[in-house]
mmCIF file of C-alpha atoms in Angstrom:
data_model
loop_
_atom_site.group_PDB
_atom_site.id
_atom_site.type_symbol
_atom_site.label_atom_id
_atom_site.label_comp_id
_atom_site.label_asym_id
_atom_site.label_seq_id
_atom_site.Cartn_x
_atom_site.Cartn_y
_atom_site.Cartn_z
ATOM 1 C CA UNK A 59 47.136 42.924 -69.543
ATOM 2 C CA UNK A 60 46.062 39.456 -68.366
ATOM 3 C CA UNK A 61 46.901 36.577 -70.650
ATOM 4 C CA UNK A 62 43.381 34.890 -72.138
ATOM 5 C CA UNK A 63 42.216 30.981 -72.305
ATOM 6 C CA UNK A 64 39.642 31.256 -75.784
ATOM 7 C CA UNK A 65 36.210 31.433 -75.803
ATOM 8 C CA UNK A 66 33.633 30.219 -76.281
ATOM 9 C CA UNK A 67 31.760 30.784 -79.540
ATOM 10 C CA UNK A 68 27.958 29.628 -80.855
ATOM 11 C CA UNK A 69 27.080 29.461 -84.201
ATOM 12 C CA UNK A 70 24.200 31.298 -85.627
ATOM 13 C CA UNK A 71 20.721 29.680 -85.989
ATOM 14 C CA UNK A 72 20.811 26.807 -88.024
ATOM 15 C CA UNK A 73 24.385 26.618 -88.065
ATOM 16 C CA UNK A 74 25.187 24.154 -85.223
ATOM 17 C CA UNK A 75 28.144 23.199 -87.116
ATOM 18 C CA UNK A 76 29.874 26.136 -87.127
ATOM 19 C CA UNK A 77 31.987 24.923 -90.687
ATOM 20 C CA UNK A 78 34.180 27.422 -92.712
ATOM 21 C CA UNK A 79 31.065 28.916 -94.196
ATOM 22 C CA UNK A 80 28.695 29.888 -90.832
ATOM 23 C CA UNK A 81 29.146 32.291 -89.156
ATOM 24 C CA UNK A 82 29.673 32.386 -85.225
ATOM 25 C CA UNK A 83 29.832 34.791 -82.380
ATOM 26 C CA UNK A 84 30.624 35.064 -78.639
ATOM 27 C CA UNK A 85 27.210 36.223 -77.089
ATOM 28 C CA UNK A 86 30.116 37.824 -74.541
ATOM 29 C CA UNK A 87 31.069 40.388 -77.195
ATOM 30 C CA UNK A 88 27.787 42.374 -77.087
ATOM 31 C CA UNK A 89 28.094 42.160 -73.562
ATOM 32 C CA UNK A 90 29.028 45.765 -72.016
ATOM 33 C CA UNK A 91 29.461 44.749 -68.979
ATOM 34 C CA UNK A 92 31.599 42.088 -69.476
ATOM 35 C CA UNK A 93 35.390 43.036 -69.172
ATOM 36 C CA UNK A 94 37.575 42.425 -72.483
ATOM 37 C CA UNK A 95 41.192 42.067 -72.978
ATOM 38 C CA UNK A 96 42.344 46.193 -73.406
ATOM 39 C CA UNK A 97 39.854 47.355 -71.098
ATOM 40 C CA UNK A 98 42.143 50.034 -69.129
ATOM 41 C CA UNK A 99 45.257 49.271 -71.610
ATOM 42 C CA UNK A 100 46.940 51.786 -73.971
ATOM 43 C CA UNK A 101 46.770 50.673 -77.540
ATOM 44 C CA UNK A 102 49.833 52.446 -77.887
ATOM 45 C CA UNK A 103 51.792 49.853 -75.604
ATOM 46 C CA UNK A 104 50.119 46.934 -77.470
ATOM 47 C CA UNK A 105 52.582 45.108 -79.932
ATOM 48 C CA UNK A 106 51.464 43.837 -83.070
ATOM 49 C CA UNK A 107 51.953 40.410 -81.990
ATOM 50 C CA UNK A 108 49.814 40.777 -78.915
ATOM 51 C CA UNK A 109 46.843 41.748 -81.474
ATOM 52 C CA UNK A 110 47.386 38.542 -83.377
ATOM 53 C CA UNK A 111 46.932 36.519 -80.510
ATOM 54 C CA UNK A 112 43.582 38.437 -79.373
ATOM 55 C CA UNK A 113 42.044 37.760 -82.732
ATOM 56 C CA UNK A 114 42.358 34.102 -81.619
ATOM 57 C CA UNK A 115 41.528 34.503 -77.815
ATOM 58 C CA UNK A 116 39.038 37.770 -78.248
ATOM 59 C CA UNK A 117 35.436 37.175 -77.462
ATOM 60 C CA UNK A 118 34.401 37.030 -81.230
ATOM 61 C CA UNK A 119 31.816 39.826 -82.401
ATOM 62 C CA UNK A 120 31.929 38.061 -86.114
ATOM 63 C CA UNK A 121 33.488 35.101 -87.926
ATOM 64 C CA UNK A 122 32.736 33.622 -91.341
ATOM 65 C CA UNK A 123 35.194 32.339 -93.660
ATOM 66 C CA UNK A 124 38.916 33.621 -93.237
ATOM 67 C CA UNK A 125 37.299 37.134 -91.390
ATOM 68 C CA UNK A 126 37.171 37.053 -87.774
ATOM 69 C CA UNK A 127 36.328 40.529 -85.923
ATOM 70 C CA UNK A 128 36.832 40.649 -82.023
ATOM 71 C CA UNK A 129 36.210 42.819 -79.138
ATOM 72 C CA UNK A 130 39.375 44.329 -77.626
ATOM 73 C CA UNK A 131 37.818 47.177 -75.388
ATOM 74 C CA UNK A 132 34.654 48.939 -74.220
ATOM 75 C CA UNK A 133 35.423 50.782 -77.476
ATOM 76 C CA UNK A 134 37.882 49.131 -79.788
ATOM 77 C CA UNK A 135 37.379 45.762 -82.416
ATOM 78 C CA UNK A 136 39.764 44.141 -83.804
ATOM 79 C CA UNK A 137 39.484 42.613 -88.007
ATOM 80 C CA UNK A 138 41.553 40.689 -89.071
ATOM 81 C CA UNK A 139 42.456 37.225 -90.883
ATOM 82 C CA UNK A 140 43.919 35.795 -94.393
ATOM 83 C CA UNK A 141 40.388 37.093 -96.359
ATOM 84 C CA UNK A 142 41.689 40.710 -94.601
ATOM 85 C CA UNK A 143 42.897 43.229 -97.395
ATOM 86 C CA UNK A 144 44.801 46.443 -95.722
ATOM 87 C CA UNK A 145 42.935 48.262 -98.772
ATOM 88 C CA UNK A 146 39.839 48.511 -96.173
ATOM 89 C CA UNK A 147 41.348 50.205 -93.347
ATOM 90 C CA UNK A 148 42.609 52.816 -96.653
ATOM 91 C CA UNK A 149 39.407 53.439 -97.793
ATOM 92 C CA UNK A 150 38.358 54.313 -93.903
ATOM 93 C CA UNK A 151 41.406 56.391 -93.275
ATOM 94 C CA UNK A 152 39.974 58.249 -96.410
ATOM 95 C CA UNK A 153 36.401 58.610 -95.468
ATOM 96 C CA UNK A 154 37.425 59.703 -91.473
ATOM 97 C CA UNK A 155 39.920 62.271 -93.625
ATOM 98 C CA UNK A 156 37.807 63.592 -96.773
ATOM 99 C CA UNK A 157 33.735 62.721 -95.501
ATOM 100 C CA UNK A 158 34.226 63.182 -92.001
ATOM 101 C CA UNK A 159 30.612 63.624 -91.435
ATOM 102 C CA UNK A 160 29.840 59.959 -92.326
ATOM 103 C CA UNK A 161 29.096 57.440 -89.316
ATOM 104 C CA UNK A 162 31.769 54.742 -90.104
ATOM 105 C CA UNK A 163 34.319 53.300 -87.963
ATOM 106 C CA UNK A 164 37.631 55.115 -87.201
ATOM 107 C CA UNK A 165 41.012 53.248 -87.764
ATOM 108 C CA UNK A 166 43.444 53.057 -84.593
ATOM 109 C CA UNK A 167 46.067 50.550 -86.289
ATOM 110 C CA UNK A 168 46.357 48.527 -89.544
ATOM 111 C CA UNK A 169 49.245 45.972 -90.304
ATOM 112 C CA UNK A 170 49.345 43.244 -92.791
ATOM 113 C CA UNK A 171 51.708 39.862 -92.158
ATOM 114 C CA UNK A 172 52.745 38.393 -95.215
ATOM 115 C CA UNK A 173 51.652 34.875 -95.924
ATOM 116 C CA UNK A 174 52.470 33.009 -99.191
ATOM 117 C CA UNK A 175 50.201 30.368 -97.441
ATOM 118 C CA UNK A 176 47.196 32.279 -98.220
ATOM 119 C CA UNK A 177 44.875 33.172 -101.040
ATOM 120 C CA UNK A 178 46.196 37.150 -101.261
ATOM 121 C CA UNK A 179 49.578 36.408 -99.863
ATOM 122 C CA UNK A 180 48.990 38.531 -96.463
ATOM 123 C CA UNK A 181 46.943 38.364 -93.359
ATOM 124 C CA UNK A 182 46.036 42.314 -92.454
ATOM 125 C CA UNK A 183 44.898 42.941 -88.993
ATOM 126 C CA UNK A 184 42.675 46.520 -88.134
ATOM 127 C CA UNK A 185 41.715 48.369 -84.981
ATOM 128 C CA UNK A 186 38.974 50.397 -85.199
ATOM 129 C CA UNK A 187 36.182 51.755 -83.551
ATOM 130 C CA UNK A 188 33.689 49.442 -81.911
ATOM 131 C CA UNK A 189 29.985 50.543 -82.969
ATOM 132 C CA UNK A 190 28.000 49.520 -80.146
ATOM 133 C CA UNK A 191 24.177 49.271 -81.024
ATOM 134 C CA UNK A 192 21.519 47.378 -83.126
ATOM 135 C CA UNK A 193 22.515 45.307 -86.161
ATOM 136 C CA UNK A 194 20.562 46.426 -89.000
ATOM 137 C CA UNK A 195 19.260 42.588 -90.035
ATOM 138 C CA UNK A 196 18.377 41.909 -86.448
ATOM 139 C CA UNK A 197 16.246 44.446 -85.820
ATOM 140 C CA UNK A 198 14.583 46.100 -89.319
ATOM 141 C CA UNK A 199 11.346 43.305 -89.299
ATOM 142 C CA UNK A 200 10.808 44.976 -85.775
ATOM 143 C CA UNK A 201 10.854 48.465 -87.019
ATOM 144 C CA UNK A 202 7.822 50.763 -87.802
ATOM 145 C CA UNK A 203 7.600 51.924 -91.127
ATOM 146 C CA UNK A 204 8.408 55.805 -90.387
ATOM 147 C CA UNK A 205 11.780 54.050 -88.285
ATOM 148 C CA UNK A 206 11.864 51.970 -91.259
ATOM 149 C CA UNK A 207 12.122 55.409 -93.678
ATOM 150 C CA UNK A 208 14.327 57.113 -92.201
ATOM 151 C CA UNK A 209 17.125 54.441 -91.806
ATOM 152 C CA UNK A 210 16.863 54.249 -95.688
ATOM 153 C CA UNK A 211 17.114 57.894 -96.186
ATOM 154 C CA UNK A 212 20.267 57.721 -93.806
ATOM 155 C CA UNK A 213 21.578 54.950 -95.777
ATOM 156 C CA UNK A 214 20.563 56.929 -99.264
ATOM 157 C CA UNK A 215 22.538 60.057 -97.933
ATOM 158 C CA UNK A 216 25.563 58.122 -97.294
ATOM 159 C CA UNK A 217 25.317 56.749 -100.782
ATOM 160 C CA UNK A 218 25.277 60.508 -102.240
ATOM 161 C CA UNK A 219 28.225 62.059 -100.104
ATOM 162 C CA UNK A 220 30.125 58.693 -101.344
ATOM 163 C CA UNK A 221 29.732 59.604 -105.115
ATOM 164 C CA UNK A 222 30.428 62.806 -104.630
ATOM 165 C CA UNK A 223 34.565 62.152 -104.100
ATOM 166 C CA UNK A 224 35.636 60.969 -107.768
ATOM 167 C CA UNK A 225 38.954 59.651 -108.823
ATOM 168 C CA UNK A 226 40.837 59.738 -111.933
ATOM 169 C CA UNK A 227 41.180 55.658 -111.807
ATOM 170 C CA UNK A 228 39.653 52.240 -110.699
ATOM 171 C CA UNK A 229 40.511 50.595 -107.797
ATOM 172 C CA UNK A 230 41.378 49.656 -104.351
ATOM 173 C CA UNK A 231 42.221 53.085 -102.229
ATOM 174 C CA UNK A 232 45.575 51.396 -101.307
ATOM 175 C CA UNK A 233 47.302 53.448 -104.717
ATOM 176 C CA UNK A 234 45.525 49.972 -106.542
ATOM 177 C CA UNK A 235 47.706 47.541 -104.708
ATOM 178 C CA UNK A 236 45.161 45.189 -103.701
ATOM 179 C CA UNK A 237 43.370 43.069 -105.888
ATOM 180 C CA UNK A 238 39.130 44.726 -106.731
ATOM 181 C CA UNK A 239 36.905 42.801 -104.834
ATOM 182 C CA UNK A 240 33.169 42.334 -104.630
ATOM 183 C CA UNK A 241 30.287 40.950 -106.160
ATOM 184 C CA UNK A 242 31.370 42.148 -110.128
ATOM 185 C CA UNK A 243 35.324 40.722 -109.830
ATOM 186 C CA UNK A 244 33.810 37.511 -109.052
ATOM 187 C CA UNK A 245 34.551 35.635 -105.572
ATOM 188 C CA UNK A 246 37.883 34.697 -106.253
ATOM 189 C CA UNK A 247 38.356 39.012 -106.856
ATOM 190 C CA UNK A 248 39.915 40.627 -109.891
ATOM 191 C CA UNK A 249 42.879 42.580 -111.191
ATOM 192 C CA UNK A 250 44.263 45.296 -109.828
ATOM 193 C CA UNK A 251 44.090 46.699 -113.426
ATOM 194 C CA UNK A 252 46.533 49.371 -114.462
ATOM 195 C CA UNK A 253 44.700 50.959 -116.301
ATOM 196 C CA UNK A 254 40.648 52.154 -117.711
ATOM 197 C CA UNK A 255 40.807 49.960 -120.585
ATOM 198 C CA UNK A 256 42.483 46.995 -118.655
ATOM 199 C CA UNK A 257 39.536 46.949 -116.383
ATOM 200 C CA UNK A 258 37.281 47.515 -119.569
ATOM 201 C CA UNK A 259 38.764 44.567 -121.296
ATOM 202 C CA UNK A 260 37.730 42.287 -118.202
ATOM 203 C CA UNK A 261 34.538 42.801 -118.321
ATOM 204 C CA UNK A 262 33.750 43.395 -121.983
ATOM 205 C CA UNK A 263 35.348 39.258 -121.989
ATOM 206 C CA UNK A 264 32.953 38.448 -119.301
ATOM 207 C CA UNK A 265 29.567 39.882 -121.060
ATOM 208 C CA UNK A 266 31.539 38.418 -123.881
ATOM 209 C CA UNK A 267 31.331 34.809 -122.456
ATOM 210 C CA UNK A 268 27.581 35.097 -121.173
ATOM 211 C CA UNK A 269 26.519 36.184 -124.629
ATOM 212 C CA UNK A 270 28.176 32.965 -126.342
ATOM 213 C CA UNK A 271 26.202 31.125 -124.293
ATOM 214 C CA UNK A 272 23.191 32.835 -124.224
ATOM 215 C CA UNK A 273 23.070 33.962 -120.463
ATOM 216 C CA UNK A 274 23.191 37.674 -121.417
ATOM 217 C CA UNK A 275 20.762 39.564 -123.789
ATOM 218 C CA UNK A 276 22.502 40.531 -127.262
ATOM 219 C CA UNK A 277 21.699 43.595 -127.451
ATOM 220 C CA UNK A 278 23.347 44.990 -124.592
ATOM 221 C CA UNK A 279 26.412 47.123 -125.615
ATOM 222 C CA UNK A 280 29.994 47.278 -124.477
ATOM 223 C CA UNK A 281 31.245 48.512 -121.076
ATOM 224 C CA UNK A 282 32.791 51.894 -120.947
ATOM 225 C CA UNK A 283 33.579 53.442 -118.076
ATOM 226 C CA UNK A 284 34.085 57.568 -118.244
ATOM 227 C CA UNK A 285 33.725 57.888 -114.100
ATOM 228 C CA UNK A 286 34.847 56.078 -110.972
ATOM 229 C CA UNK A 287 33.345 57.235 -107.864
ATOM 230 C CA UNK A 288 33.672 56.119 -103.713
ATOM 231 C CA UNK A 289 31.594 53.209 -103.868
ATOM 232 C CA UNK A 290 30.634 50.748 -100.596
ATOM 233 C CA UNK A 291 29.310 47.841 -102.924
ATOM 234 C CA UNK A 292 28.303 46.031 -99.644
ATOM 235 C CA UNK A 293 25.353 47.860 -98.575
ATOM 236 C CA UNK A 294 23.367 45.396 -96.379
ATOM 237 C CA UNK A 295 21.124 45.735 -93.230
ATOM 238 C CA UNK A 296 23.732 43.307 -92.164
ATOM 239 C CA UNK A 297 26.419 45.656 -91.990
ATOM 240 C CA UNK A 298 24.773 48.694 -90.528
ATOM 241 C CA UNK A 299 24.535 49.163 -87.229
ATOM 242 C CA UNK A 300 21.761 51.839 -85.622
ATOM 243 C CA UNK A 301 23.068 53.712 -82.062
ATOM 244 C CA UNK A 302 21.014 54.808 -79.590
ATOM 245 C CA UNK A 303 20.460 57.654 -80.760
ATOM 246 C CA UNK A 304 18.829 55.764 -84.116
ATOM 247 C CA UNK A 305 21.673 57.085 -86.196
ATOM 248 C CA UNK A 306 22.972 54.850 -89.527
ATOM 249 C CA UNK A 307 26.392 53.402 -88.782
ATOM 250 C CA UNK A 308 27.544 51.826 -91.993
ATOM 251 C CA UNK A 309 30.316 48.850 -91.493
ATOM 252 C CA UNK A 310 31.873 46.056 -93.383
ATOM 253 C CA UNK A 311 34.307 48.397 -95.976
ATOM 254 C CA UNK A 312 36.051 45.387 -97.706
ATOM 255 C CA UNK A 313 33.974 45.520 -101.108
ATOM 256 C CA UNK A 314 35.426 49.320 -101.586
ATOM 257 C CA UNK A 315 36.809 51.454 -103.774
ATOM 258 C CA UNK A 316 36.789 53.421 -106.816
ATOM 259 C CA UNK A 317 34.172 51.998 -109.484
ATOM 260 C CA UNK A 318 31.576 52.892 -111.967
ATOM 261 C CA UNK A 319 28.639 54.589 -109.438
ATOM 262 C CA UNK A 320 26.167 51.981 -111.097
ATOM 263 C CA UNK A 321 27.876 49.138 -109.177
ATOM 264 C CA UNK A 322 25.903 50.339 -105.767
ATOM 265 C CA UNK A 323 23.005 50.452 -107.496
ATOM 266 C CA UNK A 324 24.060 46.977 -109.003
ATOM 267 C CA UNK A 325 24.920 45.284 -106.305
ATOM 268 C CA UNK A 326 22.263 46.413 -104.287
ATOM 269 C CA UNK A 327 20.310 44.832 -106.776
ATOM 270 C CA UNK A 328 21.959 41.125 -106.601
ATOM 271 C CA UNK A 329 21.203 40.724 -103.253
ATOM 272 C CA UNK A 330 19.260 38.285 -102.030
ATOM 273 C CA UNK A 331 17.946 39.036 -98.759
ATOM 274 C CA UNK A 332 16.244 42.145 -97.525
ATOM 275 C CA UNK A 333 14.550 42.771 -100.337
ATOM 276 C CA UNK A 334 11.849 45.630 -98.877
ATOM 277 C CA UNK A 335 15.342 47.634 -98.051
ATOM 278 C CA UNK A 336 16.743 47.091 -101.081
ATOM 279 C CA UNK A 337 13.792 48.271 -103.303
ATOM 280 C CA UNK A 338 13.504 51.209 -100.702
ATOM 281 C CA UNK A 339 16.498 52.080 -101.092
ATOM 282 C CA UNK A 340 17.439 51.963 -105.003
ATOM 283 C CA UNK A 341 14.079 54.587 -104.961
ATOM 284 C CA UNK A 342 16.340 57.191 -102.896
ATOM 285 C CA UNK A 343 19.456 58.149 -105.098
ATOM 286 C CA UNK A 344 19.754 58.246 -108.978
ATOM 287 C CA UNK A 345 20.967 54.917 -111.118
ATOM 288 C CA UNK A 346 21.515 54.964 -114.546
ATOM 289 C CA UNK A 347 19.392 51.321 -115.558
ATOM 290 C CA UNK A 348 21.173 50.585 -118.630
ATOM 291 C CA UNK A 349 24.376 50.175 -116.420
ATOM 292 C CA UNK A 350 23.046 48.102 -113.866
ATOM 293 C CA UNK A 351 21.200 45.742 -116.938
ATOM 294 C CA UNK A 352 24.955 45.383 -118.272
ATOM 295 C CA UNK A 353 26.013 44.545 -115.081
ATOM 296 C CA UNK A 354 23.496 42.144 -114.228
ATOM 297 C CA UNK A 355 23.765 40.614 -118.244
ATOM 298 C CA UNK A 356 27.304 38.834 -116.966
ATOM 299 C CA UNK A 357 26.309 37.591 -114.077
ATOM 300 C CA UNK A 358 27.278 33.678 -115.909
ATOM 301 C CA UNK A 359 30.173 34.602 -116.325
ATOM 302 C CA UNK A 360 31.255 35.902 -113.075
ATOM 303 C CA UNK A 361 29.692 32.891 -111.014
ATOM 304 C CA UNK A 362 29.102 29.491 -113.138
ATOM 305 C CA UNK A 363 32.122 31.045 -115.628
ATOM 306 C CA UNK A 364 34.368 32.734 -112.983
ATOM 307 C CA UNK A 365 37.865 31.666 -114.645
ATOM 308 C CA UNK A 366 36.996 31.830 -118.489
#
């Protein structure tokens, strides 16, 4: 395996400065004719320290903030950084064991490195399948109505399969040691919660804050959580790849965990982009309108009053 020099990257259109919150990519990462650092190399022969190094120099598939995804070989990708949690790997492993029919990346290795200088106190690294295909966020507008319907139906099927798995408690799938992340836990995360009642108390406080400044209807009832299922919580065309056979692969499980079913529909309601996809998908699976209304009601406390 040769030593590598850092690859040049380019900002996505409109992101000329490549700043902290501007996504950057290396076009080479999508070039299947290119030679990648671990082509012809057995992963078992690669030390963790070398993988950490490769995260900095391998062709970037996608990088934004504290999350970087690079191409290791024709078949492998590496996701890592100080915004990546080990719990994401545990979710993917759980799916591989319990829902093997779902098209998600397989995890080949995962580890974390303590780092008190980071927000979460560690940096996680996940070696997973590289999924070759078209990003739905790039090609949705070019699909005809029949293809769009097929993609939405496949995605709805994934949601239904996820929600067929129930859990006794909420939280990340690493024995609830990682904080809860996603739209309904603020940009800063929350928890982990030691019990359902503790999670309910956190959400009811957010509801009280929003209602107290007239940012939520007074008739929204308190939260009472009785069912927890497997939730992705960030389903969007940008996190979906269509392979050459038109199959849907769902990526980016950073916000996943055991949460109330309404969190999936609520997250779709909160999406600002791809409104047609969101509206079509929300018609393809069951969700509780009242529970989603509750979640929408705490929007003020999750954003403008995140620390209240």
